[in-house]
Amino acid sequence: MRITNKIMQRNNLSNINTNKVYQDKLSTQMSTQKKVSRPSDDPVVSIRALRLRSNVTEVTQYYSKNIPDAESWLDVTEDALKNLTEIITNMIQQCTKASNGDLKSADRQIILEQLKALGDEVYSTGDADYAGRYVFTGYRTDTSLSFDKEYNTKYEITEQLDNSSITQLTKVNTGKLLDITANNYNDQNQDYKDITENSVSSTDVYRIRLAYDDCKEGGNVKIKFGTTELSTAGRTIRATTSTANPDPYTDIEKYPNGAIYVADTGELLIGKDLYNQMMACKDDPATSDKNEGEIQITYEKDHWVKGDLRPEHYFACTSTDADGKVTDYNKSYLDGKSEKQVIEYDVGFNQTIQVNSTADECFQHGIGRTVDDLVQAMQDVVDLENVKTKIEGLQETATGTDAETLTKQMEAVEKALTLAKDKCQKMFESGITTFQGYLDDANLCVTNCGTRSSKLELIDNRMKSQKTTFETLKSENEDIDVTETAIDLKSAEMTYEAALMATGKVMQTTLLNFI
């Protein structure tokens, strides 16, 4: 084959262009620090790069955003729960002090004030929020656990209990003893003069303490257990108040097969025969989808004060606002289909972690209601001690029949005080056990929260390691070796320059030079 100068020129120009393309490729790699600038440069590297970039993005989302967010939520929850445990521990300490039978009146007053303050604080802790989301309210993160001010919204509430909720209450009936003053102690017309030791009595009653007090007296109250249904509409349940005449705590004896609903205190007093029926009502283990031992109590409450727990976080209920708008909450609870409102974060590949604790696990109604009972029992003792002090002052100057009247009244006060102190001491002793149960529940929530935090810390460490691994693989796949590429680029430049020199000499020589 004959090689002409023209062929040599074309070949040299083609090779120079190839060297220039190679030099441009290396120059682009040096400027971008990447092996490829378009998928066609290396399809295998490009596909692998897309996969690794996706992995790095996911791990970064978990490690830099989801995990810190979950950690913050758990930290807020744990702080609130620890505060709750401190409050309940203080309540136990106050119960321990109050169970001492030799307390002075001033000591009782201090304990009384302490319990009231602790009772006001316990549910405020439950309104803890993270980034504007309430942490103890399940899926309703935009709704506070308790009411933030006074509301007049009607709620029809159905509590689902069992016969363990029925307790025995000792009620000390003091009659008009607490109304005695220096002006009326000898008033015959008002029966104060006739007060004697026999005017004081003590009654034991069975009761179910509802979640709320200050309920609607005129609302239709219903009790359902087993196949039995009772209601105020059928008059099997009588609605009244604690200050009504006759006294509901003694009047319940007249309703052995019925109940008395005490609206202002939120109590359902149970007749003896009805109590026996309820205690005999038990769940059948063979029917797992139905609780035959459940006691459903439906009642109404239309006035709420700051600090009252919102019923929609606990019960099946229906609210009716001032405009007549009706909203149903948790109706599935009545069919035994209560769903745990768990909030979970994606913190890893196919891995989630629960971050929330729900109010029913720790901020239970029984804490505040137990405080109410203890405060009332202590207040009864304090009130009787004040009456005793009044009578002792009157006895110093009284003579004749007035002195005899005051002596009888003093005997009545002494009896009432003995009964009230005995009741108070037993209730505070029982309160220690009750609050210890709530403290155990709160500690369990703290433990669960701590366990989740520990698990999240392990996940965090693993995600950190995976992030480093994927970033390393991504870099090895996409990034150039700068030293090697710089050497190749320099070599390409020298080759290109040498090619230009050689081609220049070839281009200078033609066939005419040899003629």
XYZ file of C-alpha atoms in Angstrom:
515
model
C 0.000 0.000 0.000
C 1.354 3.375 -0.959
C 1.474 5.882 1.918
C 1.232 9.422 0.764
C 1.926 12.607 2.673
C -1.789 13.333 2.624
C -2.514 10.080 4.412
C 0.152 10.855 6.988
C -1.289 14.321 7.542
C -4.810 12.962 8.036
C -3.618 10.280 10.436
C -1.619 12.785 12.463
C -4.536 15.197 12.670
C -6.847 12.362 13.764
C -4.415 11.259 16.445
C -3.907 14.838 17.603
C -7.672 15.190 17.976
C -7.803 11.908 19.937
C -5.101 13.190 22.269
C -7.002 16.468 22.606
C -10.227 14.638 23.525
C -8.331 12.571 26.086
C -6.688 15.707 27.471
C -10.131 17.399 27.671
C -11.519 14.364 29.537
C -8.693 14.481 32.076
C -9.007 18.241 32.411
C -12.754 17.895 33.066
C -12.084 15.198 35.684
C -9.554 17.474 37.406
C -11.987 20.388 37.502
C -15.038 18.353 38.614
C -13.143 15.784 40.723
C -15.504 13.187 39.242
C -14.823 10.213 37.015
C -17.828 10.822 34.780
C -19.674 13.981 33.786
C -22.437 12.248 31.831
C -23.910 8.705 32.025
C -22.501 7.801 28.614
C -18.954 8.294 29.928
C -19.258 5.085 31.989
C -22.758 3.522 32.351
C -21.649 1.081 35.068
C -20.190 3.825 37.252
C -23.252 5.997 36.609
C -25.753 3.324 37.679
C -23.715 2.475 40.755
C -23.474 6.207 41.571
C -27.262 6.614 41.474
C -27.725 3.714 43.896
C -25.040 4.886 46.292
C -26.285 8.480 46.217
C -29.784 7.213 47.073
C -28.345 5.236 49.999
C -26.371 8.232 51.247
C -29.481 10.454 51.014
C -31.580 7.962 53.012
C -28.922 7.466 55.679
C -28.451 11.248 55.924
C -32.226 11.667 56.425
C -32.180 9.073 59.215
C -28.953 10.233 60.852
C -29.220 14.016 60.488
C -32.979 14.570 60.778
C -35.166 11.667 61.924
C -32.940 10.385 64.734
C -32.268 13.853 66.276
C -36.009 14.607 66.045
C -36.865 11.322 67.777
C -34.194 11.966 70.432
C -35.655 15.390 71.186
C -39.188 13.957 71.463
C -37.977 11.251 73.859
C -36.011 13.795 75.913
C -39.088 16.012 76.353
C -41.176 12.960 77.287
C -38.616 11.670 79.768
C -38.261 15.071 81.462
C -42.042 15.331 81.891
C -42.278 11.776 83.255
C -39.453 12.386 85.722
C -41.264 15.500 86.902
C -44.406 13.385 87.337
C -42.518 10.817 89.431
C -41.212 13.620 91.674
C -44.742 14.956 92.177
C -46.165 11.518 93.041
C -43.213 10.833 95.346
C -44.011 14.065 97.182
C -47.645 12.945 97.431
C -46.504 9.693 99.043
C -44.396 11.673 101.510
C -47.398 13.833 102.422
C -49.539 10.710 102.877
C -46.888 9.243 105.159
C -46.895 12.398 107.278
C -50.700 12.563 107.373
C -51.048 8.920 108.429
C -49.568 9.935 111.782
C -52.459 10.109 114.230
C -50.782 12.722 116.475
C -50.745 15.607 114.019
C -51.497 19.113 115.156
C -53.979 21.344 113.387
C -51.181 23.474 111.904
C -49.506 20.346 110.543
C -52.715 19.243 108.905
C -53.139 22.653 107.313
C -49.632 22.454 105.837
C -50.277 18.965 104.451
C -53.591 20.181 103.064
C -51.960 23.052 101.178
C -49.154 20.818 99.917
C -51.580 18.249 98.530
C -53.657 20.913 96.790
C -50.552 22.377 95.156
C -49.341 18.951 94.038
C -52.788 18.090 92.701
C -52.831 21.296 90.626
C -49.370 20.601 89.235
C -49.659 16.929 88.296
C -51.637 17.372 85.072
C -49.869 20.569 84.007
C -46.834 18.370 83.431
C -48.873 16.360 80.937
C -49.160 19.370 78.630
C -45.485 19.112 77.679
C -44.960 19.704 73.966
C -42.219 19.323 71.394
C -42.112 21.755 68.456
C -45.761 22.662 69.033
C -46.910 19.030 69.282
C -48.248 17.685 72.579
C -46.348 14.518 73.419
C -48.898 12.629 75.561
C -52.051 13.019 73.445
C -51.529 10.258 70.882
C -52.472 11.230 67.339
C -54.138 14.446 68.539
C -50.838 16.273 68.855
C -52.560 19.610 68.228
C -54.850 19.239 71.276
C -53.614 19.810 74.830
C -54.035 17.118 77.466
C -56.016 19.420 79.749
C -58.233 22.457 79.279
C -56.269 25.707 79.296
C -59.189 27.836 80.528
C -62.834 27.631 81.543
C -65.169 26.099 78.950
C -68.894 25.376 78.800
C -68.861 22.501 76.338
C -71.208 19.584 76.842
C -69.647 16.133 76.832
C -71.439 12.807 77.117
C -68.792 10.469 78.531
C -68.808 6.682 78.746
C -66.323 5.196 81.188
C -65.451 1.528 80.752
C -64.608 0.006 84.126
C -64.809 -3.307 85.956
C -65.851 -4.327 89.461
C -62.388 -3.495 90.826
C -63.443 0.150 90.488
C -66.049 -0.339 93.230
C -64.641 0.762 96.573
C -66.001 1.209 100.066
C -66.227 4.721 101.485
C -66.761 5.694 105.114
C -68.954 8.780 105.419
C -69.093 10.646 108.741
C -72.462 12.358 109.138
C -72.002 15.419 111.357
C -75.436 16.940 110.785
C -75.406 20.645 111.665
C -72.333 20.363 113.847
C -70.092 22.286 111.457
C -72.537 25.224 111.375
C -72.245 26.007 115.077
C -71.243 29.601 115.858
C -71.228 31.854 118.924
C -74.609 33.231 117.828
C -76.550 30.042 117.171
C -75.117 27.308 119.410
C -78.132 27.594 121.768
C -80.777 28.205 119.083
C -83.645 25.835 119.761
C -85.499 26.668 116.533
C -82.572 25.619 114.346
C -81.996 22.399 116.343
C -78.457 23.452 117.303
C -79.341 23.177 120.974
C -80.411 19.561 120.450
C -77.083 18.436 119.003
C -75.706 15.538 120.998
C -73.354 12.643 120.576
C -76.200 10.684 118.943
C -76.381 13.308 116.173
C -73.090 12.003 114.782
C -72.946 8.739 112.856
C -70.726 6.874 110.447
C -71.886 5.028 107.326
C -70.041 2.702 104.961
C -71.198 2.871 101.349
C -70.160 1.241 98.089
C -69.271 3.668 95.365
C -67.730 4.077 91.941
C -65.649 7.228 91.733
C -65.994 8.718 88.267
C -63.150 10.414 86.434
C -64.682 13.884 86.936
C -66.542 15.837 89.574
C -68.837 18.834 89.067
C -70.876 16.822 86.560
C -74.256 17.722 85.094
C -76.925 16.801 87.607
C -79.824 16.741 85.151
C -78.037 14.589 82.566
C -79.277 11.081 81.878
C -76.953 8.656 83.670
C -76.730 5.052 82.488
C -75.123 1.921 83.904
C -74.589 -1.133 81.752
C -72.996 -4.401 82.864
C -73.603 -7.864 81.507
C -77.195 -7.875 80.286
C -78.327 -5.302 82.862
C -79.021 -1.664 82.007
C -79.970 1.004 84.537
C -80.602 4.713 84.017
C -81.986 7.832 85.645
C -84.690 7.784 82.957
C -85.982 4.544 84.456
C -85.487 6.016 87.954
C -83.340 3.051 89.022
C -80.585 5.624 89.407
C -81.453 8.727 91.405
C -79.511 11.912 90.677
C -78.731 14.322 93.498
C -75.933 16.322 95.132
C -73.816 15.735 98.221
C -75.563 18.573 100.119
C -79.091 17.452 99.313
C -81.635 16.456 101.912
C -81.923 13.528 102.507
C -78.214 12.821 102.642
C -77.396 10.508 99.702
C -74.776 8.583 101.676
C -77.361 7.392 104.188
C -80.287 7.376 101.753
C -78.611 4.742 99.556
C -79.803 2.082 102.034
C -83.291 2.616 100.618
C -82.116 1.600 97.139
C -80.607 -1.888 97.508
C -81.150 -2.632 93.808
C -80.371 0.866 92.567
C -77.821 3.638 92.713
C -77.541 7.311 93.577
C -75.600 9.585 91.271
C -73.912 12.398 93.231
C -73.205 14.910 90.476
C -71.089 17.501 92.299
C -68.609 14.955 93.707
C -68.660 12.651 90.670
C -69.674 9.536 92.613
C -72.071 6.698 91.925
C -73.294 5.190 95.195
C -74.233 1.520 94.790
C -76.980 -0.332 96.634
C -76.024 -3.531 98.446
C -77.897 -5.941 96.143
C -76.695 -4.117 93.030
C -73.163 -4.285 94.402
C -73.448 -8.073 94.736
C -74.697 -8.307 91.132
C -71.796 -6.231 89.854
C -69.211 -8.204 91.812
C -70.625 -11.447 90.378
C -70.211 -10.081 86.841
C -66.918 -11.446 85.453
C -65.269 -11.691 82.069
C -65.457 -15.009 80.234
C -61.964 -16.011 79.044
C -63.519 -18.072 76.234
C -64.787 -14.929 74.473
C -61.659 -12.892 73.807
C -63.502 -10.336 71.670
C -65.951 -9.387 74.432
C -65.593 -8.314 78.059
C -68.640 -9.571 79.959
C -67.275 -8.112 83.203
C -67.150 -4.563 81.862
C -69.178 -1.865 83.594
C -70.100 1.051 81.321
C -71.181 4.282 82.988
C -72.458 7.121 80.805
C -72.927 10.616 82.213
C -72.733 14.262 81.167
C -70.477 17.148 82.092
C -70.858 20.625 80.620
C -68.592 22.833 82.730
C -64.805 22.607 82.594
C -62.163 24.533 84.471
C -58.493 25.020 83.772
C -56.580 21.807 84.473
C -59.464 19.378 83.786
C -58.312 16.518 81.563
C -59.896 16.429 78.119
C -62.114 13.319 77.928
C -61.384 12.698 74.231
C -57.911 11.493 75.189
C -59.300 8.773 77.489
C -62.906 7.772 76.797
C -65.555 7.209 74.184
C -67.438 10.486 74.299
C -69.502 12.982 72.321
C -69.033 16.748 72.538
C -71.529 19.462 71.635
C -70.151 22.996 71.358
C -71.977 26.318 71.720
C -72.902 26.279 68.005
C -74.491 22.850 68.279
C -71.688 21.040 66.445
C -71.528 17.399 67.546
C -68.224 15.499 67.495
C -67.796 11.821 68.328
C -64.556 10.523 69.831
C -63.290 6.946 70.201
C -66.607 5.230 69.487
C -64.710 2.038 68.666
C -63.791 1.784 72.357
C -67.354 0.687 73.111
C -66.886 -2.342 70.861
C -63.641 -3.316 72.521
C -61.571 -2.044 69.594
C -59.426 0.504 71.357
C -56.354 1.176 69.248
C -53.038 2.169 70.753
C -52.124 5.556 69.305
C -48.443 4.925 68.698
C -46.276 7.550 67.006
C -43.244 6.028 65.301
C -40.229 7.490 63.520
C -38.351 5.868 60.621
C -34.814 5.724 61.975
C -33.206 3.134 59.713
C -33.714 0.895 56.713
C -37.061 -0.825 57.419
C -36.716 0.137 61.096
C -39.005 2.304 63.224
C -39.079 3.300 66.878
C -41.944 4.449 69.107
C -41.337 7.886 70.580
C -44.526 8.661 72.483
C -46.167 7.600 75.738
C -49.935 8.074 75.944
C -51.710 9.857 78.778
C -53.622 6.773 79.937
C -50.293 5.103 80.786
C -49.155 7.716 83.287
C -51.423 10.783 83.659
C -54.415 8.903 85.001
C -57.546 10.505 86.409
C -57.194 8.529 89.606
C -54.212 10.602 90.742
C -56.168 13.838 90.942
C -59.335 12.151 92.213
C -57.397 10.450 95.024
C -55.946 13.829 95.975
C -59.494 15.238 96.060
C -60.606 12.484 98.445
C -57.605 12.983 100.736
C -57.988 16.754 100.747
C -61.674 16.422 101.629
C -60.944 13.931 104.437
C -58.259 16.214 105.863
C -60.492 19.272 105.472
C -63.259 17.535 107.438
C -60.847 17.018 110.334
C -59.620 20.619 110.153
C -63.202 21.939 110.109
C -64.147 19.833 113.143
C -61.053 21.022 115.006
C -62.106 24.610 114.281
C -65.584 23.883 115.668
C -64.003 22.323 118.730
C -61.901 25.448 119.268
C -65.040 27.611 119.001
C -66.917 25.522 121.555
C -63.957 25.527 123.942
C -63.911 29.329 123.749
C -67.644 29.525 124.446
C -67.359 27.144 127.414
C -65.050 29.536 129.200
C -67.895 32.022 129.803
C -71.012 29.836 129.501
C -73.156 28.988 132.532
C -76.359 27.117 133.284
C -78.179 25.516 130.385
C -75.769 27.047 127.892
C -72.914 25.215 129.552
C -74.862 21.950 129.405
C -75.647 22.526 125.729
C -72.002 23.207 124.953
C -70.947 20.097 126.853
C -73.262 17.937 124.728
C -72.030 19.634 121.581
C -68.448 19.078 122.672
C -69.178 15.375 123.123
C -70.620 15.321 119.614
C -67.528 17.082 118.250
C -65.221 14.673 120.050
C -67.062 11.700 118.565
C -67.065 13.237 115.098
C -63.368 14.055 115.403
C -62.561 10.503 116.451
C -64.458 9.102 113.482
C -63.061 11.691 111.055
C -59.467 11.209 112.224
C -59.802 7.456 111.981
C -61.232 7.777 108.477
C -58.545 10.290 107.518
C -55.718 8.131 108.824
C -56.986 5.035 107.009
C -57.471 6.964 103.772
C -53.937 8.363 103.892
C -52.533 4.935 104.692
C -54.442 3.586 101.713
C -53.265 6.604 99.704
C -49.655 5.520 100.151
C -50.430 2.236 98.397
C -52.570 3.930 95.768
C -49.954 6.545 94.882
C -47.257 3.889 94.909
C -49.207 2.124 92.171
C -49.324 5.335 90.128
C -45.623 5.862 90.811
C -44.901 2.351 89.520
C -46.823 3.173 86.337
C -44.872 6.417 85.907
C -41.547 4.657 86.561
C -42.486 2.015 84.005
C -43.080 4.792 81.462
C -39.714 6.337 82.357
C -38.055 2.934 81.928
C -39.743 2.369 78.565
C -38.725 5.833 77.448
C -35.137 5.223 78.570
C -35.086 1.867 76.774
C -36.209 3.537 73.556
C -33.533 6.202 74.003
C -30.866 3.515 74.477
C -32.100 1.652 71.415
C -32.096 4.896 69.440
C -28.519 5.581 70.526
C -27.440 2.194 69.135
C -29.270 2.918 65.896
C -27.635 6.334 65.781
C -24.173 4.762 66.055
C -25.003 2.238 63.351
C -26.391 4.932 61.041
C -23.239 6.970 61.604
C -21.123 3.979 60.592
C -23.334 3.252 57.577
C -23.215 6.891 56.520
C -19.406 6.788 56.559
C -19.369 3.490 54.652
C -21.761 4.640 51.932
C -19.988 7.978 51.556
C -16.677 6.113 51.183
C -18.145 3.770 48.560
C -19.732 6.716 46.784
C -16.419 8.559 46.762
C -14.510 5.520 45.507
C -17.059 5.030 42.750
C -17.363 8.655 41.602
C -14.303 10.586 42.702
C -10.985 10.538 40.861
C -7.543 9.872 42.250
C -6.243 13.429 41.973
C -2.545 12.449 41.933
C -3.003 9.805 39.281
C -5.224 12.029 37.160
C -2.765 14.947 37.429
C 0.062 12.696 36.207
C -2.100 11.410 33.344
C -3.066 14.969 32.418
C 0.580 16.102 32.381
C 1.497 13.097 30.297
C -1.330 13.841 27.898
C -0.196 17.446 27.574
C 3.380 16.353 26.775
C 2.107 13.792 24.301
C -0.102 16.384 22.669
C 2.753 18.878 22.365
C 5.086 16.212 20.953
C 2.391 15.201 18.465
C 2.022 18.806 17.369
C 5.781 19.108 16.803
C 5.921 15.869 14.822
C 2.891 16.768 12.766
C 4.360 20.219 12.095
C 7.450 18.639 10.525
C 5.315 16.220 8.526
C 3.123 19.039 7.293
C 6.188 20.986 6.099
C 7.304 18.165 3.764
C 5.431 17.553 0.533
C 6.194 15.749 -2.769
C 7.406 19.010 -4.255
C 10.367 18.999 -1.836
C 11.778 15.978 -3.688
C 11.344 17.280 -7.275
